[in-house]
Short mmCIF file of C-alpha atoms in Angstrom, two decimals:
data_model
loop_
_atom_site.label_atom_id
_atom_site.label_comp_id
_atom_site.label_asym_id
_atom_site.label_seq_id
_atom_site.Cartn_x
_atom_site.Cartn_y
_atom_site.Cartn_z
CA MET A 672 -95.16 138.54 63.24
CA PRO A 673 -97.36 140.01 66.02
CA SER A 674 -98.62 143.57 65.73
CA PRO A 675 -96.12 145.90 67.46
CA THR A 676 -97.06 147.12 70.91
CA THR A 677 -95.24 150.24 72.05
CA SER A 678 -94.09 150.03 75.65
CA PRO A 679 -91.85 152.71 77.15
CA GLU A 680 -91.07 150.22 79.92
CA PHE A 681 -88.70 148.45 77.53
CA ILE A 682 -85.31 150.10 77.00
CA LEU A 683 -82.57 148.37 75.00
CA TYR A 684 -78.98 149.48 75.41
CA GLY A 685 -77.02 148.38 72.37
CA TYR A 686 -74.63 149.13 69.55
CA PHE A 687 -75.45 148.58 65.91
CA ARG A 688 -72.56 146.20 65.19
CA SER A 689 -72.78 144.12 68.36
CA SER A 690 -73.93 140.61 67.48
CA ALA A 691 -75.31 140.13 70.99
CA ALA A 692 -77.44 143.28 70.67
CA PHE A 693 -78.41 142.12 67.16
CA ARG A 694 -79.83 138.93 68.72
CA VAL A 695 -82.01 140.89 71.11
CA ARG A 696 -83.25 143.21 68.37
CA ILE A 697 -84.40 140.15 66.39
CA ALA A 698 -86.17 138.68 69.41
CA LEU A 699 -87.93 141.96 70.23
CA SER A 700 -89.09 142.27 66.65
CA LEU A 701 -90.33 138.68 66.52
CA LYS A 702 -92.30 139.32 69.69
CA GLY A 703 -93.73 142.57 68.39
CA ILE A 704 -92.21 144.56 71.26
CA GLU A 705 -90.95 148.05 70.48
CA ALA A 706 -88.20 149.08 72.86
CA GLU A 707 -86.69 152.50 73.22
CA GLN A 708 -83.13 152.19 71.94
CA ARG A 709 -80.24 153.85 73.73
CA PHE A 710 -76.91 153.60 72.01
CA VAL A 711 -73.65 152.69 73.72
CA HIS A 712 -70.67 153.25 71.43
CA LEU A 713 -68.15 150.50 72.13
CA LEU A 714 -65.12 152.41 70.84
CA ARG A 715 -65.73 156.13 71.33
CA GLY A 716 -63.72 157.57 74.21
CA GLY A 717 -62.35 154.17 75.10
CA GLY A 718 -65.84 152.64 75.12
CA GLU A 719 -69.01 154.17 76.54
CA GLN A 720 -69.83 150.80 78.14
CA HIS A 721 -67.17 151.61 80.75
CA GLU A 722 -68.77 154.89 81.83
CA SER A 723 -70.23 155.06 85.33
CA ASP A 724 -73.81 155.68 84.19
CA TYR A 725 -73.86 152.51 82.14
CA LYS A 726 -72.02 150.48 84.79
CA THR A 727 -74.95 151.08 87.13
CA ILE A 728 -77.16 149.35 84.55
CA ASN A 729 -74.78 146.53 83.68
CA PRO A 730 -71.78 146.11 86.02
CA GLN A 731 -70.27 143.67 83.50
CA GLU A 732 -69.74 146.66 81.18
CA LEU A 733 -71.04 144.73 78.19
CA ILE A 734 -73.98 145.16 75.88
CA PRO A 735 -76.77 144.53 75.43
CA ALA A 736 -78.79 145.36 78.49
CA LEU A 737 -82.57 145.39 78.56
CA VAL A 738 -84.48 147.38 81.14
CA HIS A 739 -88.11 146.36 81.67
CA ASP A 740 -90.22 148.07 84.31
CA GLY A 741 -87.04 149.40 85.88
CA HIS A 742 -85.39 145.96 86.09
CA ALA A 743 -82.11 145.57 84.19
CA ILE A 744 -81.11 142.30 82.53
CA GLY A 745 -77.74 141.58 80.95
CA GLN A 746 -76.58 138.74 78.70
CA SER A 747 -78.41 138.31 75.42
CA LEU A 748 -79.55 134.72 75.97
CA ALA A 749 -81.00 135.59 79.38
CA ILE A 750 -82.79 138.57 77.83
CA ILE A 751 -84.21 136.48 75.00
CA GLU A 752 -85.46 133.72 77.28
CA TYR A 753 -87.01 136.38 79.52
CA LEU A 754 -88.84 137.84 76.51
CA ASP A 755 -90.00 134.35 75.57
CA GLU A 756 -91.45 133.89 79.04
CA ILE A 757 -93.28 137.21 79.29
CA ALA A 758 -94.46 137.16 75.65
CA PRO A 759 -94.84 133.47 74.78
CA GLU A 760 -96.02 133.94 71.20
CA PRO A 761 -94.45 133.19 68.86
CA PRO A 762 -92.31 130.73 70.84
CA LEU A 763 -88.55 130.89 70.37
CA LEU A 764 -88.01 127.40 71.78
CA PRO A 765 -89.82 124.22 70.71
CA ARG A 766 -92.52 122.78 72.93
CA ASP A 767 -90.89 119.35 73.37
CA PRO A 768 -87.87 118.83 75.67
CA LYS A 769 -85.67 117.21 73.00
CA GLY A 770 -86.39 119.99 70.56
CA ARG A 771 -85.65 122.62 73.19
CA ALA A 772 -82.36 120.91 74.00
CA ARG A 773 -81.41 120.83 70.31
CA VAL A 774 -82.13 124.52 69.81
CA ARG A 775 -80.22 125.41 72.97
CA GLN A 776 -77.27 123.27 71.82
CA LEU A 777 -77.11 125.07 68.48
CA SER A 778 -77.46 128.43 70.21
CA CYS A 779 -74.73 127.71 72.74
CA ILE A 780 -72.26 126.63 70.06
CA ILE A 781 -72.55 130.17 68.74
CA ALA A 782 -73.09 132.24 71.87
CA CYS A 783 -70.82 130.31 74.24
CA ASP A 784 -68.09 128.87 71.99
CA ILE A 785 -67.72 131.02 68.86
CA HIS A 786 -68.69 134.48 70.03
CA PRO A 787 -66.56 134.82 73.21
CA LEU A 788 -63.38 134.14 71.22
CA ASN A 789 -64.23 136.84 68.70
CA ASN A 790 -65.74 139.67 70.69
CA LEU A 791 -64.33 143.17 70.87
CA ARG A 792 -62.74 143.12 74.30
CA LEU A 793 -60.75 139.98 73.50
CA LEU A 794 -59.57 141.42 70.17
CA LEU A 795 -58.52 144.66 71.88
CA PHE A 796 -56.63 142.65 74.50
CA LEU A 797 -54.75 140.77 71.77
CA ARG A 798 -53.88 144.08 70.15
CA ASP A 799 -52.91 146.03 73.25
CA ARG A 800 -51.22 143.35 75.36
CA TYR A 801 -49.54 141.26 72.66
CA SER A 802 -49.28 143.75 69.76
CA ILE A 803 -51.10 141.38 67.42
CA GLY A 804 -51.86 143.11 64.14
CA GLU A 805 -55.16 143.49 62.36
CA GLU A 806 -54.72 140.66 59.84
CA ALA A 807 -53.51 138.22 62.50
CA ARG A 808 -56.55 139.09 64.62
CA ALA A 809 -58.80 138.49 61.63
CA GLU A 810 -57.15 135.12 61.08
CA TRP A 811 -57.77 134.29 64.75
CA GLN A 812 -61.46 135.10 64.24
CA ARG A 813 -61.72 133.06 61.05
CA HIS A 814 -60.11 130.07 62.77
CA TRP A 815 -62.57 129.92 65.66
CA MET A 816 -65.56 130.76 63.50
CA SER A 817 -64.71 128.02 61.02
CA LEU A 818 -64.46 125.42 63.80
CA GLY A 819 -67.86 126.36 65.14
CA PHE A 820 -69.49 126.71 61.74
CA SER A 821 -68.20 123.29 60.69
CA THR A 822 -69.95 121.73 63.67
CA LEU A 823 -73.14 123.67 62.96
CA GLU A 824 -73.09 122.65 59.30
CA THR A 825 -72.79 118.98 60.29
CA LEU A 826 -75.56 119.15 62.88
CA LEU A 827 -77.93 121.05 60.65
CA SER A 828 -77.30 119.27 57.35
CA GLN A 829 -77.65 115.81 58.88
CA SER A 830 -80.81 116.37 60.91
CA ALA A 831 -84.36 115.85 59.70
CA GLN A 832 -85.41 118.47 62.26
CA THR A 833 -83.72 121.19 60.22
CA GLY A 834 -86.24 122.98 58.04
CA ALA A 835 -86.32 126.39 56.44
CA PHE A 836 -84.81 127.57 59.73
CA CYS A 837 -82.44 125.80 62.12
CA HIS A 838 -85.29 123.88 63.74
CA GLY A 839 -88.36 123.44 61.60
CA ASP A 840 -89.95 126.18 59.56
CA ALA A 841 -90.25 128.92 62.18
CA PRO A 842 -87.45 131.07 63.63
CA SER A 843 -86.03 130.00 66.97
CA LEU A 844 -83.33 131.01 69.40
CA ALA A 845 -80.82 129.16 67.18
CA ASP A 846 -81.57 131.39 64.18
CA ILE A 847 -81.46 134.46 66.41
CA CYS A 848 -77.88 133.47 67.31
CA LEU A 849 -76.82 132.27 63.86
CA ILE A 850 -77.68 135.28 61.69
CA PRO A 851 -75.65 137.85 63.70
CA GLN A 852 -72.67 135.47 63.78
CA MET A 853 -72.86 135.12 60.00
CA ALA A 854 -72.71 138.92 59.76
CA ASN A 855 -69.60 138.93 61.97
CA ALA A 856 -67.98 136.29 59.79
CA ARG A 857 -68.53 138.39 56.68
CA ARG A 858 -66.66 141.29 58.25
CA VAL A 859 -63.52 139.14 58.44
CA GLN A 860 -64.11 137.61 54.99
CA LEU A 861 -64.67 134.03 56.11
CA ASP A 862 -65.03 131.55 53.25
CA PHE A 863 -68.63 130.30 53.37
CA ALA A 864 -68.23 127.64 50.67
CA PRO A 865 -68.07 124.78 53.23
CA TYR A 866 -71.35 125.88 54.86
CA PRO A 867 -74.19 125.63 52.32
CA THR A 868 -76.80 124.82 54.95
CA LEU A 869 -75.91 127.90 56.98
CA LEU A 870 -76.09 130.04 53.85
CA ARG A 871 -79.49 128.61 52.95
CA ILE A 872 -80.90 129.29 56.40
CA GLU A 873 -79.43 132.78 56.44
CA ALA A 874 -80.92 133.63 53.04
CA HIS A 875 -84.34 132.48 54.19
CA ALA A 876 -84.11 134.28 57.54
CA LEU A 877 -83.27 137.57 55.87
CA THR A 878 -86.57 137.46 54.00
CA HIS A 879 -88.31 137.70 57.38
CA PRO A 880 -89.03 141.32 58.39
CA ALA A 881 -87.85 140.78 61.98
CA PHE A 882 -84.37 139.80 60.83
CA GLU A 883 -84.23 142.51 58.17
CA ALA A 884 -85.24 145.22 60.64
CA ALA A 885 -82.57 144.12 63.11
CA LEU A 886 -79.66 144.27 60.65
CA PRO A 887 -76.80 146.52 61.75
CA LYS A 888 -77.10 148.68 58.62
CA ASN A 889 -80.72 149.48 59.53
CA GLN A 890 -79.97 150.85 63.00
CA PRO A 891 -80.07 154.59 63.78
CA ASP A 892 -76.52 154.50 65.15
CA ALA A 893 -75.06 152.67 62.12
CA GLU A 894 -71.82 154.19 60.88
#
């Protein structure tokens, strides 16, 4: 991991339990970039992400948001690819086009298919509009996570390109997406028995200091 370089030009708006913010924390750590953290509580007072001050930073009213040199960027994948472009080492995408496509495919299964069906605003909508109880919402989450994880397990277990991490033996964008989603799945007590490859990759990733430092429990705003 590169030696950290403190830069007050980097400000990360996040919340300890947000998997999208978790992704960006991993990427920043892998790149050796120390960002000032500003915490946006997603539940307090109806959600601080809806307050006017934050809406000027991210009109989508979602976290994370990264501000660099006064320029605000939303969406975790856009932030991570931006970091990979301005700080190319270590690379978070493979050098070859096919490898890059594979890592992006794995990442999008998580960030575009699993995560949107399990994020907080959707769960609150199910609760408030349709009076769906806590256990039914957890079952909803487990259903969509299990579909996505089954696909990931197949792709990863059957590919010679899978190494200690999702693609080879160095962390990539795919691992940055996978580890936070595994943490989300644990909160709803998903059965991991069908996913031995995911468990193996997770166990290895959590020995890396960048992943350990980014864990929700290690954040200053952790509750």
